[in-house]
Amino acid sequence: MTTVDQQQRPGPPAPRRRSRRDEILEIAVGLFAARGYHGVSMDDIGSAAGVTGPALYHHFAGKEAMLVAALIPVSEGLLHGGEARVALHPGDASAALADLIDFHVEFALANPAVIALHLHELDRLPEEPRRQIRRLQRLYVEEWVAVLSKLRPELDASEARVLAHAAFGLMNSTPFLGGEVDRRRRAALLREATIHALTGH
Amino acid sequence: MTTVDQQQRPGPPAPRRRSRRDEILEIAVGLFAARGYHGVSMDDIGSAAGVTGPALYHHFAGKEAMLVAALIPVSEGLLHGGEARVALHPGDASAALADLIDFHVEFALANPAVIALHLHELDRLPEEPRRQIRRLQRLYVEEWVAVLSKLRPELDASEARVLAHAAFGLMNSTPFLGGEVDRRRRAALLREATIHALTGH
DNA sequence: TAGACTCCTTAACGCACGTTAAGCATTCGG
DNA sequence: CCGAATGCTTAACGTGCGTTAAGGAGTCTA
C-alpha cells in the first residue's frame, strides 16, 4: 500500500517538495488503480493523503476531474514519446519499431498503476474528456500501425491495428505481476516477445 | 456482509434447460463489462432484463453474488479446458502450446465481455470468492508455465510466468476492438503473434 | 380446483457518497 | 505589520443505491 505519512495533525506545514496537487494526484491514482474509480471515495483519497475528503476540492473541481488529470498526461506522454521515437528513424521501419517497443515497455514498467487506470477506468469519464483521451490514444495507435504497415505490407490497416492492440496487451501485462523477476530482465523478456509477436522472426 | 448464495435449486426440482437465472446473468455480465461493477445498479440490470431491481433477489443473493456467479465458471472453464488440451499431447510441449493458444484465443473471442470482467472487476469481490478465483487462475497459469518451461529450458519458472501473463495480455486484447476484421482472420493473427511471442520463431 | 411453485410487483429503509458552505490557522510578499 | 493566499477543518445536504418486506398473478400438477 502506498503510505504517505507526513504531517498528521498539528505543527509545521508541508515541506512542499512538489505541488500538493501532484502529490494528492499520485495517491489518488494508486487508489483508483487498486480498487477502481467507483470503489474509492473522496474520503478514502483524503485519508490516504492525510486530510479530510472535502479538502480535496481546494485542488480539484471534483472526483471526475482527478481522473481526468491522471489520464490525460499519460495519453499525451505516450503519443509524444511515440512520435519522437518514430521520427528518429526516417525510412527505417524496423529500427522505428524496435524503438517504439523499447519506449512503450519502459513506460509501462515505470507507470504500472497509471497503465492499469487507462485500461480499466477510461469509460468512467464523461463524454468530453473521454473523447479527448480516445483521440490521443488513436493517434498513438496509428503511429504503430504506420510502422507495422511498412514493415509488413501484406497486412491491411485494420489487421495491423489488431496487432498493435495485441502488442499493447502484451506490454501492458506488467501491472499484473509482482516483481518476482528483475526489472531489466522483465523489460528484455517483454521486448523480445513483442518484437517476435509483431514481426514473426 | 457475506451473503449466502442460493446457488442452485436446493430441493427436488432439477436444473432447468436454460434458466431465467442464466439469462439474467448474461445480461448482467454485459453491463458489468461495459460500465464497470460499481457503475451498474441493480435497477439497471433489472431494467435490461425487463424486470424491476428487487426481482433479481429471487435469483441471486445480491449484487456480489452475481459477479461471483459470472466469474467462477470462466476460471473453471479456462482451467479445465487448458488441462484437457495439455493432456492431449503428452511429451510434445510444442503441440501442447499450440493447442493451448488455440483454445485460449477461441475462448477470448467467444467471450470478450466475460474476459473484460475478469481483467477489470476481480478486485471488487470479497476475500473468499476472490481467493477461490485467484487459485483457479494460478493453476491455469501453471499449465502454461509447465509447457513453456519444457519448451524453453533456459527460462526459470518466474520468467516463464512473465511470458505466460504477457501471452494472456496479447490474446485478451480482443475485447478492445470492434470487429473490423473477420473473426477467423483475427483468431489467426492472434495465434501467430502469440506463438511467435512465446517461442521466438 | 386445490395447492404448490415460479416470478414478479410496489413501497420503503438506511446508509454511503459527492458536494457545498462557512470559517480558522499558518505563511509570505511588499 | 497587513492582507492575500494557501490549505485545511467540521457540519450538513441531497441523492442514489443495495436491500428487505409483503403480497399478488400466472402456470403446472394431481
PDB file of N, CA and C (backbone and C1' of nucleotides) in Angstrom, chain D:
ATOM      1  P    DC D   1       4.453  45.113  14.741  1.00  0.00           P
ATOM      2  O5'  DC D   1       3.739  45.196  13.313  1.00  0.00           O
ATOM      3  C5'  DC D   1       3.415  46.471  12.817  1.00  0.00           C
ATOM      4  C4'  DC D   1       2.517  46.304  11.627  1.00  0.00           C
ATOM      5  C3'  DC D   1       1.369  45.317  11.836  1.00  0.00           C
ATOM      6  O3'  DC D   1       0.255  45.816  11.098  1.00  0.00           O
ATOM      7  C1'  DC D   1       2.668  44.588  10.031  1.00  0.00           C
ATOM      8  P    DC D   2      -1.215  45.453  11.584  1.00  0.00           P
ATOM      9  O5'  DC D   2      -1.934  45.499  10.161  1.00  0.00           O
ATOM     10  C5'  DC D   2      -1.544  46.509   9.218  1.00  0.00           C
ATOM     11  C4'  DC D   2      -1.674  45.941   7.821  1.00  0.00           C
ATOM     12  C3'  DC D   2      -2.939  45.111   7.608  1.00  0.00           C
ATOM     13  O3'  DC D   2      -3.534  45.515   6.388  1.00  0.00           O
ATOM     14  C1'  DC D   2      -1.024  43.878   6.962  1.00  0.00           C
ATOM     15  P    DG D   3      -5.118  45.295   6.208  1.00  0.00           P
ATOM     16  O5'  DG D   3      -5.122  44.312   4.955  1.00  0.00           O
ATOM     17  C5'  DG D   3      -4.390  44.687   3.799  1.00  0.00           C
ATOM     18  C4'  DG D   3      -4.218  43.468   2.920  1.00  0.00           C
ATOM     19  C3'  DG D   3      -5.491  42.638   2.783  1.00  0.00           C
ATOM     20  O3'  DG D   3      -5.605  42.184   1.443  1.00  0.00           O
ATOM     21  C1'  DG D   3      -3.750  41.302   3.677  1.00  0.00           C
ATOM     22  P    DA D   4      -6.976  41.733   0.909  1.00  0.00           P
ATOM     23  O5'  DA D   4      -6.444  40.651  -0.118  1.00  0.00           O
ATOM     24  C5'  DA D   4      -5.233  40.927  -0.832  1.00  0.00           C
ATOM     25  C4'  DA D   4      -4.408  39.655  -0.930  1.00  0.00           C
ATOM     26  C3'  DA D   4      -5.211  38.443  -1.404  1.00  0.00           C
ATOM     27  O3'  DA D   4      -4.564  37.936  -2.565  1.00  0.00           O
ATOM     28  C1'  DA D   4      -3.893  37.900   0.491  1.00  0.00           C
ATOM     29  P    DA D   5      -5.252  36.866  -3.457  1.00  0.00           P
ATOM     30  O5'  DA D   5      -4.395  35.577  -3.060  1.00  0.00           O
ATOM     31  C5'  DA D   5      -2.986  35.723  -2.890  1.00  0.00           C
ATOM     32  C4'  DA D   5      -2.426  34.427  -2.342  1.00  0.00           C
ATOM     33  C3'  DA D   5      -3.175  33.168  -2.822  1.00  0.00           C
ATOM     34  O3'  DA D   5      -2.207  32.214  -3.228  1.00  0.00           O
ATOM     35  C1'  DA D   5      -3.047  33.200  -0.458  1.00  0.00           C
ATOM     36  P    DT D   6      -2.669  30.896  -3.893  1.00  0.00           P
ATOM     37  O5'  DT D   6      -2.465  29.888  -2.670  1.00  0.00           O
ATOM     38  C5'  DT D   6      -1.229  29.920  -1.959  1.00  0.00           C
ATOM     39  C4'  DT D   6      -1.302  28.970  -0.772  1.00  0.00           C
ATOM     40  C3'  DT D   6      -1.985  27.638  -1.068  1.00  0.00           C
ATOM     41  O3'  DT D   6      -1.098  26.597  -0.669  1.00  0.00           O
ATOM     42  C1'  DT D   6      -2.843  28.578   0.912  1.00  0.00           C
ATOM     43  P    DG D   7      -1.320  25.130  -1.179  1.00  0.00           P
ATOM     44  O5'  DG D   7      -2.086  24.496   0.067  1.00  0.00           O
ATOM     45  C5'  DG D   7      -1.428  24.452   1.316  1.00  0.00           C
ATOM     46  C4'  DG D   7      -2.409  24.018   2.361  1.00  0.00           C
ATOM     47  C3'  DG D   7      -3.309  22.848   1.938  1.00  0.00           C
ATOM     48  O3'  DG D   7      -3.142  21.776   2.841  1.00  0.00           O
ATOM     49  C1'  DG D   7      -4.567  24.559   2.954  1.00  0.00           C
ATOM     50  P    DC D   8      -3.854  20.412   2.549  1.00  0.00           P
ATOM     51  O5'  DC D   8      -5.050  20.412   3.624  1.00  0.00           O
ATOM     52  C5'  DC D   8      -4.719  20.325   4.995  1.00  0.00           C
ATOM     53  C4'  DC D   8      -5.714  21.066   5.843  1.00  0.00           C
ATOM     54  C3'  DC D   8      -7.054  20.377   6.073  1.00  0.00           C
ATOM     55  O3'  DC D   8      -6.925  19.321   7.016  1.00  0.00           O
ATOM     56  C1'  DC D   8      -7.231  22.764   5.974  1.00  0.00           C
ATOM     57  P    DT D   9      -8.124  18.342   7.206  1.00  0.00           P
ATOM     58  O5'  DT D   9      -9.134  19.148   8.144  1.00  0.00           O
ATOM     59  C5'  DT D   9      -8.711  19.599   9.423  1.00  0.00           C
ATOM     60  C4'  DT D   9      -9.817  20.414  10.064  1.00  0.00           C
ATOM     61  C3'  DT D   9     -11.150  19.676  10.146  1.00  0.00           C
ATOM     62  O3'  DT D   9     -11.254  19.033  11.412  1.00  0.00           O
ATOM     63  C1'  DT D   9     -11.452  21.903   9.271  1.00  0.00           C
ATOM     64  P    DT D  10     -12.265  17.847  11.569  1.00  0.00           P
ATOM     65  O5'  DT D  10     -13.678  18.572  11.776  1.00  0.00           O
ATOM     66  C5'  DT D  10     -13.862  19.494  12.837  1.00  0.00           C
ATOM     67  C4'  DT D  10     -15.225  20.136  12.725  1.00  0.00           C
ATOM     68  C3'  DT D  10     -16.409  19.157  12.746  1.00  0.00           C
ATOM     69  O3'  DT D  10     -17.452  19.719  13.528  1.00  0.00           O
ATOM     70  C1'  DT D  10     -16.467  20.422  10.742  1.00  0.00           C
ATOM     71  P    DA D  11     -18.746  18.886  13.893  1.00  0.00           P
ATOM     72  O5'  DA D  11     -19.793  19.460  12.831  1.00  0.00           O
ATOM     73  C5'  DA D  11     -19.913  20.856  12.658  1.00  0.00           C
ATOM     74  C4'  DA D  11     -21.057  21.159  11.710  1.00  0.00           C
ATOM     75  C3'  DA D  11     -22.196  20.135  11.726  1.00  0.00           C
ATOM     76  O3'  DA D  11     -23.431  20.827  11.711  1.00  0.00           O
ATOM     77  C1'  DA D  11     -21.321  20.331   9.532  1.00  0.00           C
ATOM     78  P    DA D  12     -24.809  20.052  11.878  1.00  0.00           P
ATOM     79  O5'  DA D  12     -25.323  20.073  10.376  1.00  0.00           O
ATOM     80  C5'  DA D  12     -25.148  21.246   9.613  1.00  0.00           C
ATOM     81  C4'  DA D  12     -25.467  20.929   8.151  1.00  0.00           C
ATOM     82  C3'  DA D  12     -26.604  19.926   7.970  1.00  0.00           C
ATOM     83  O3'  DA D  12     -27.638  20.549   7.245  1.00  0.00           O
ATOM     84  C1'  DA D  12     -24.746  19.426   6.566  1.00  0.00           C
ATOM     85  P    DC D  13     -29.049  19.901   7.047  1.00  0.00           P
ATOM     86  O5'  DC D  13     -29.200  19.873   5.468  1.00  0.00           O
ATOM     87  C5'  DC D  13     -28.566  20.840   4.647  1.00  0.00           C
ATOM     88  C4'  DC D  13     -28.532  20.292   3.222  1.00  0.00           C
ATOM     89  C3'  DC D  13     -29.622  19.277   2.990  1.00  0.00           C
ATOM     90  O3'  DC D  13     -30.531  19.698   2.001  1.00  0.00           O
ATOM     91  C1'  DC D  13     -27.490  18.428   2.283  1.00  0.00           C
ATOM     92  P    DG D  14     -31.625  19.436   1.258  1.00  0.00           P
ATOM     93  O5'  DG D  14     -31.085  18.385   0.176  1.00  0.00           O
ATOM     94  C5'  DG D  14     -30.460  18.896  -0.979  1.00  0.00           C
ATOM     95  C4'  DG D  14     -30.090  17.755  -1.895  1.00  0.00           C
ATOM     96  C3'  DG D  14     -31.242  16.797  -2.235  1.00  0.00           C
ATOM     97  O3'  DG D  14     -31.232  16.613  -3.643  1.00  0.00           O
ATOM     98  C1'  DG D  14     -29.418  15.582  -1.299  1.00  0.00           C
ATOM     99  P    DT D  15     -32.390  15.827  -4.342  1.00  0.00           P
ATOM    100  O5'  DT D  15     -31.562  14.679  -5.083  1.00  0.00           O
ATOM    101  C5'  DT D  15     -30.146  14.780  -5.129  1.00  0.00           C
ATOM    102  C4'  DT D  15     -29.529  13.395  -5.155  1.00  0.00           C
ATOM    103  C3'  DT D  15     -30.489  12.278  -5.617  1.00  0.00           C
ATOM    104  O3'  DT D  15     -29.766  11.472  -6.502  1.00  0.00           O
ATOM    105  C1'  DT D  15     -29.441  11.649  -3.629  1.00  0.00           C
ATOM    106  P    DG D  16     -30.447  10.923  -7.831  1.00  0.00           P
ATOM    107  O5'  DG D  16     -29.575   9.613  -8.090  1.00  0.00           O
ATOM    108  C5'  DG D  16     -28.175   9.679  -7.864  1.00  0.00           C
ATOM    109  C4'  DG D  16     -27.700   8.369  -7.263  1.00  0.00           C
ATOM    110  C3'  DG D  16     -28.411   7.143  -7.834  1.00  0.00           C
ATOM    111  O3'  DG D  16     -27.420   6.167  -8.085  1.00  0.00           O
ATOM    112  C1'  DG D  16     -28.564   7.131  -5.478  1.00  0.00           C
ATOM    113  P    DC D  17     -27.717   4.905  -8.948  1.00  0.00           P
ATOM    114  O5'  DC D  17     -27.447   3.734  -7.905  1.00  0.00           O
ATOM    115  C5'  DC D  17     -26.272   3.809  -7.090  1.00  0.00           C
ATOM    116  C4'  DC D  17     -26.456   2.910  -5.897  1.00  0.00           C
ATOM    117  C3'  DC D  17     -27.105   1.579  -6.255  1.00  0.00           C
ATOM    118  O3'  DC D  17     -26.170   0.543  -6.042  1.00  0.00           O
ATOM    119  C1'  DC D  17     -28.048   2.532  -4.281  1.00  0.00           C
ATOM    120  P    DG D  18     -26.477  -0.925  -6.602  1.00  0.00           P
ATOM    121  O5'  DG D  18     -26.698  -1.736  -5.237  1.00  0.00           O
ATOM    122  C5'  DG D  18     -25.662  -1.715  -4.271  1.00  0.00           C
ATOM    123  C4'  DG D  18     -26.150  -2.345  -2.986  1.00  0.00           C
ATOM    124  C3'  DG D  18     -26.764  -3.732  -3.153  1.00  0.00           C
ATOM    125  O3'  DG D  18     -26.338  -4.550  -2.061  1.00  0.00           O
ATOM    126  C1'  DG D  18     -28.374  -2.247  -2.220  1.00  0.00           C
ATOM    127  P    DT D  19     -26.734  -6.064  -1.970  1.00  0.00           P
ATOM    128  O5'  DT D  19     -28.061  -5.960  -1.089  1.00  0.00           O
ATOM    129  C5'  DT D  19     -28.000  -5.257   0.152  1.00  0.00           C
ATOM    130  C4'  DT D  19     -29.387  -5.133   0.736  1.00  0.00           C
ATOM    131  C3'  DT D  19     -30.221  -6.416   0.679  1.00  0.00           C
ATOM    132  O3'  DT D  19     -30.297  -6.952   1.998  1.00  0.00           O
ATOM    133  C1'  DT D  19     -31.502  -4.449   0.198  1.00  0.00           C
ATOM    134  P    DT D  20     -31.093  -8.326   2.240  1.00  0.00           P
ATOM    135  O5'  DT D  20     -32.504  -7.778   2.752  1.00  0.00           O
ATOM    136  C5'  DT D  20     -32.525  -6.821   3.790  1.00  0.00           C
ATOM    137  C4'  DT D  20     -33.963  -6.460   4.131  1.00  0.00           C
ATOM    138  C3'  DT D  20     -34.913  -7.661   4.254  1.00  0.00           C
ATOM    139  O3'  DT D  20     -35.635  -7.519   5.466  1.00  0.00           O
ATOM    140  C1'  DT D  20     -35.797  -6.044   2.757  1.00  0.00           C
ATOM    141  P    DA D  21     -36.656  -8.685   5.944  1.00  0.00           P
ATOM    142  O5'  DA D  21     -38.069  -8.056   5.545  1.00  0.00           O
ATOM    143  C5'  DA D  21     -38.255  -6.657   5.661  1.00  0.00           C
ATOM    144  C4'  DA D  21     -39.693  -6.299   5.319  1.00  0.00           C
ATOM    145  C3'  DA D  21     -40.696  -7.444   5.445  1.00  0.00           C
ATOM    146  O3'  DA D  21     -41.892  -6.945   6.003  1.00  0.00           O
ATOM    147  C1'  DA D  21     -40.733  -6.617   3.247  1.00  0.00           C
ATOM    148  P    DA D  22     -42.974  -7.952   6.648  1.00  0.00           P
ATOM    149  O5'  DA D  22     -44.152  -7.891   5.576  1.00  0.00           O
ATOM    150  C5'  DA D  22     -44.524  -6.646   5.031  1.00  0.00           C
ATOM    151  C4'  DA D  22     -45.445  -6.875   3.848  1.00  0.00           C
ATOM    152  C3'  DA D  22     -46.253  -8.177   3.925  1.00  0.00           C
ATOM    153  O3'  DA D  22     -47.579  -7.908   3.568  1.00  0.00           O
ATOM    154  C1'  DA D  22     -45.124  -8.065   1.879  1.00  0.00           C
ATOM    155  P    DG D  23     -48.748  -9.053   3.722  1.00  0.00           P
ATOM    156  O5'  DG D  23     -49.335  -9.020   2.249  1.00  0.00           O
ATOM    157  C5'  DG D  23     -49.228  -7.819   1.498  1.00  0.00           C
ATOM    158  C4'  DG D  23     -49.216  -8.137   0.019  1.00  0.00           C
ATOM    159  C3'  DG D  23     -50.128  -9.315  -0.382  1.00  0.00           C
ATOM    160  O3'  DG D  23     -50.902  -8.921  -1.494  1.00  0.00           O
ATOM    161  C1'  DG D  23     -48.028  -9.528  -1.351  1.00  0.00           C
ATOM    162  P    DG D  24     -52.365  -9.686  -1.728  1.00  0.00           P
ATOM    163  O5'  DG D  24     -52.457  -9.674  -3.314  1.00  0.00           O
ATOM    164  C5'  DG D  24     -51.901  -8.579  -4.054  1.00  0.00           C
ATOM    165  C4'  DG D  24     -51.503  -9.076  -5.441  1.00  0.00           C
ATOM    166  C3'  DG D  24     -52.408 -10.196  -5.968  1.00  0.00           C
ATOM    167  O3'  DG D  24     -52.601 -10.023  -7.360  1.00  0.00           O
ATOM    168  C1'  DG D  24     -50.182 -10.916  -5.949  1.00  0.00           C
ATOM    169  P    DA D  25     -53.956 -10.639  -8.013  1.00  0.00           P
ATOM    170  O5'  DA D  25     -53.539 -10.799  -9.547  1.00  0.00           O
ATOM    171  C5'  DA D  25     -52.380 -10.114 -10.036  1.00  0.00           C
ATOM    172  C4'  DA D  25     -51.603 -11.040 -10.968  1.00  0.00           C
ATOM    173  C3'  DA D  25     -52.465 -12.096 -11.662  1.00  0.00           C
ATOM    174  O3'  DA D  25     -52.041 -12.201 -13.018  1.00  0.00           O
ATOM    175  C1'  DA D  25     -50.714 -13.141 -10.516  1.00  0.00           C
ATOM    176  P    DG D  26     -52.955 -12.957 -14.092  1.00  0.00           P
ATOM    177  O5'  DG D  26     -52.006 -14.169 -14.532  1.00  0.00           O
ATOM    178  C5'  DG D  26     -50.838 -13.883 -15.306  1.00  0.00           C
ATOM    179  C4'  DG D  26     -49.962 -15.123 -15.352  1.00  0.00           C
ATOM    180  C3'  DG D  26     -50.590 -16.354 -16.023  1.00  0.00           C
ATOM    181  O3'  DG D  26     -49.626 -16.892 -16.923  1.00  0.00           O
ATOM    182  C1'  DG D  26     -49.823 -16.919 -13.855  1.00  0.00           C
ATOM    183  P    DT D  27     -50.087 -18.048 -17.952  1.00  0.00           P
ATOM    184  O5'  DT D  27     -49.499 -19.346 -17.251  1.00  0.00           O
ATOM    185  C5'  DT D  27     -48.124 -19.349 -16.841  1.00  0.00           C
ATOM    186  C4'  DT D  27     -47.783 -20.698 -16.221  1.00  0.00           C
ATOM    187  C3'  DT D  27     -48.468 -21.902 -16.863  1.00  0.00           C
ATOM    188  O3'  DT D  27     -47.506 -22.928 -17.026  1.00  0.00           O
ATOM    189  C1'  DT D  27     -48.813 -21.933 -14.549  1.00  0.00           C
ATOM    190  P    DC D  28     -47.758 -24.097 -18.137  1.00  0.00           P
ATOM    191  O5'  DC D  28     -47.386 -25.396 -17.280  1.00  0.00           O
ATOM    192  C5'  DC D  28     -46.346 -25.308 -16.317  1.00  0.00           C
ATOM    193  C4'  DC D  28     -46.599 -26.274 -15.171  1.00  0.00           C
ATOM    194  C3'  DC D  28     -47.198 -27.618 -15.606  1.00  0.00           C
ATOM    195  O3'  DC D  28     -46.371 -28.664 -15.115  1.00  0.00           O
ATOM    196  C1'  DC D  28     -48.389 -26.710 -13.764  1.00  0.00           C
ATOM    197  P    DT D  29     -46.707 -30.191 -15.580  1.00  0.00           P
ATOM    198  O5'  DT D  29     -47.303 -30.804 -14.234  1.00  0.00           O
ATOM    199  C5'  DT D  29     -46.680 -30.486 -12.988  1.00  0.00           C
ATOM    200  C4'  DT D  29     -47.489 -31.071 -11.837  1.00  0.00           C
ATOM    201  C3'  DT D  29     -48.087 -32.453 -12.098  1.00  0.00           C
ATOM    202  O3'  DT D  29     -47.949 -33.235 -10.923  1.00  0.00           O
ATOM    203  C1'  DT D  29     -49.795 -30.970 -11.433  1.00  0.00           C
ATOM    204  P    DA D  30     -47.939 -34.789 -11.015  1.00  0.00           P
ATOM    205  O5'  DA D  30     -49.120 -35.187 -10.025  1.00  0.00           O
ATOM    206  C5'  DA D  30     -49.232 -34.519  -8.773  1.00  0.00           C
ATOM    207  C4'  DA D  30     -50.647 -34.713  -8.249  1.00  0.00           C
ATOM    208  C3'  DA D  30     -51.284 -36.058  -8.617  1.00  0.00           C
ATOM    209  O3'  DA D  30     -51.950 -36.593  -7.484  1.00  0.00           O
ATOM    210  C1'  DA D  30     -52.696 -34.315  -9.276  1.00  0.00           C
TER     211       DA D  30
END
